XYZ file of C-alpha atoms in Angstrom:
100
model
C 16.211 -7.547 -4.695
C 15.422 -11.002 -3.280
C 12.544 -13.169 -4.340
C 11.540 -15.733 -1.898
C 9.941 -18.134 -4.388
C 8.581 -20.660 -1.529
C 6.650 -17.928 0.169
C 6.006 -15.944 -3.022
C 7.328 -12.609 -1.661
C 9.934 -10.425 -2.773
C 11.666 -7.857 -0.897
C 13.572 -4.570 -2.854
C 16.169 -3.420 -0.402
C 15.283 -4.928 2.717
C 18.440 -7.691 2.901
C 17.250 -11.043 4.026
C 13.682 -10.164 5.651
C 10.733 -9.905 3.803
C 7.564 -8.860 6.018
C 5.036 -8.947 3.220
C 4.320 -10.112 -0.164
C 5.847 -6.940 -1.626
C 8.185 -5.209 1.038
C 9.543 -2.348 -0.421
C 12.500 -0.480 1.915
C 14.625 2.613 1.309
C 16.201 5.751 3.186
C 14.134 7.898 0.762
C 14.993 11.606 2.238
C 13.368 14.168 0.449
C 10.573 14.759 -2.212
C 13.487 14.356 -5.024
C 14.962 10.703 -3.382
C 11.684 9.407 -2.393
C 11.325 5.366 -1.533
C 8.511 4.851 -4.075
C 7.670 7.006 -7.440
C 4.849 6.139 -9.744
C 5.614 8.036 -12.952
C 4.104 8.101 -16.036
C 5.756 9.456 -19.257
C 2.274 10.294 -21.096
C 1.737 13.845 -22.729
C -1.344 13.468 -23.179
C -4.351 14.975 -20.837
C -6.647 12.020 -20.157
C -4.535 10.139 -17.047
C -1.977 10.337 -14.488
C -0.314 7.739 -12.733
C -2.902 5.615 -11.457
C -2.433 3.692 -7.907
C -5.558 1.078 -8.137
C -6.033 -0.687 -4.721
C -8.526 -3.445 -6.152
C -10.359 -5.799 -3.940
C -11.377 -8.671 -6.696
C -13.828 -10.711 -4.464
C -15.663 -13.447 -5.909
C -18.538 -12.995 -3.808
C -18.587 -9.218 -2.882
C -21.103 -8.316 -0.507
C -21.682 -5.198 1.416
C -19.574 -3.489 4.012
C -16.622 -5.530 2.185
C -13.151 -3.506 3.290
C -11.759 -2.026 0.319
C -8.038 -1.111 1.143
C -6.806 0.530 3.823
C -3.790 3.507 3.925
C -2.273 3.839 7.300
C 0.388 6.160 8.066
C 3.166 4.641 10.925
C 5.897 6.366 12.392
C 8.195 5.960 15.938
C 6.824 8.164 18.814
C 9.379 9.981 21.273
C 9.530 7.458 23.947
C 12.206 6.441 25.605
C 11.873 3.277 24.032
C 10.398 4.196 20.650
C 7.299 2.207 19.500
C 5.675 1.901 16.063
C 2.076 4.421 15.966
C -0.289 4.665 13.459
C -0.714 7.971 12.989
C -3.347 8.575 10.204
C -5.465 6.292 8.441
C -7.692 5.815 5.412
C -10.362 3.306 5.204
C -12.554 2.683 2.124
C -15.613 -0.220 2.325
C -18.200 -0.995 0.191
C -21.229 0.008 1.948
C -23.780 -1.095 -0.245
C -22.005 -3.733 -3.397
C -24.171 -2.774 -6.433
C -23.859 -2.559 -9.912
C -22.100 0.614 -11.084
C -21.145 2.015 -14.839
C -17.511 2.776 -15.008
């Protein structure tokens, strides 16, 4: 693990280069070696492991991007180049005042 204190990044396996503010690498091969896992040890029924993408505006307003999943791989070129395969976008089309 490296922490980068001067940028405020930390990297977890990827050696000296750190591409984001959390860069996460692995060779993660198979559902049972995967490069993430978000586990939770609860019995009980209520929750699962939660993944919370938050946007915590201070002045939200509507059509505000909300998070955004995208799904990269190599294509077969010759050369191969990065595509973005998939994606998921989520916005706030209208920012009002909901009940949890």
């Amino acid at each position: 693990m490296r922490i980068d204190g001067s940028l405020s990044k930390v990297g977890i396996g990827t050696g000296n280069t750190i591409s984001a503010d959390l860069h996460v690498q692995g060779t993660g091969s198979s559902d049972t070696s995967p490069v993430l896992l978000v586990e939770t040890t609860d019995s009980g029924t209520s929750t699962g492991p939660d993944l919370i993408l938050y946007r915590n505006s201070s002045s939200p307003a509507d059509s505000d991007t909300l998070g955004h999943l995208m799904y990269r791989g190599k294509n077969d070129a010759g050369s191969p180049q990065d595509v973005t395969y998939a994606q998921i976008y989520a916005k706030a089309t209208k920012a009002a005042t909901f009940a949890n």
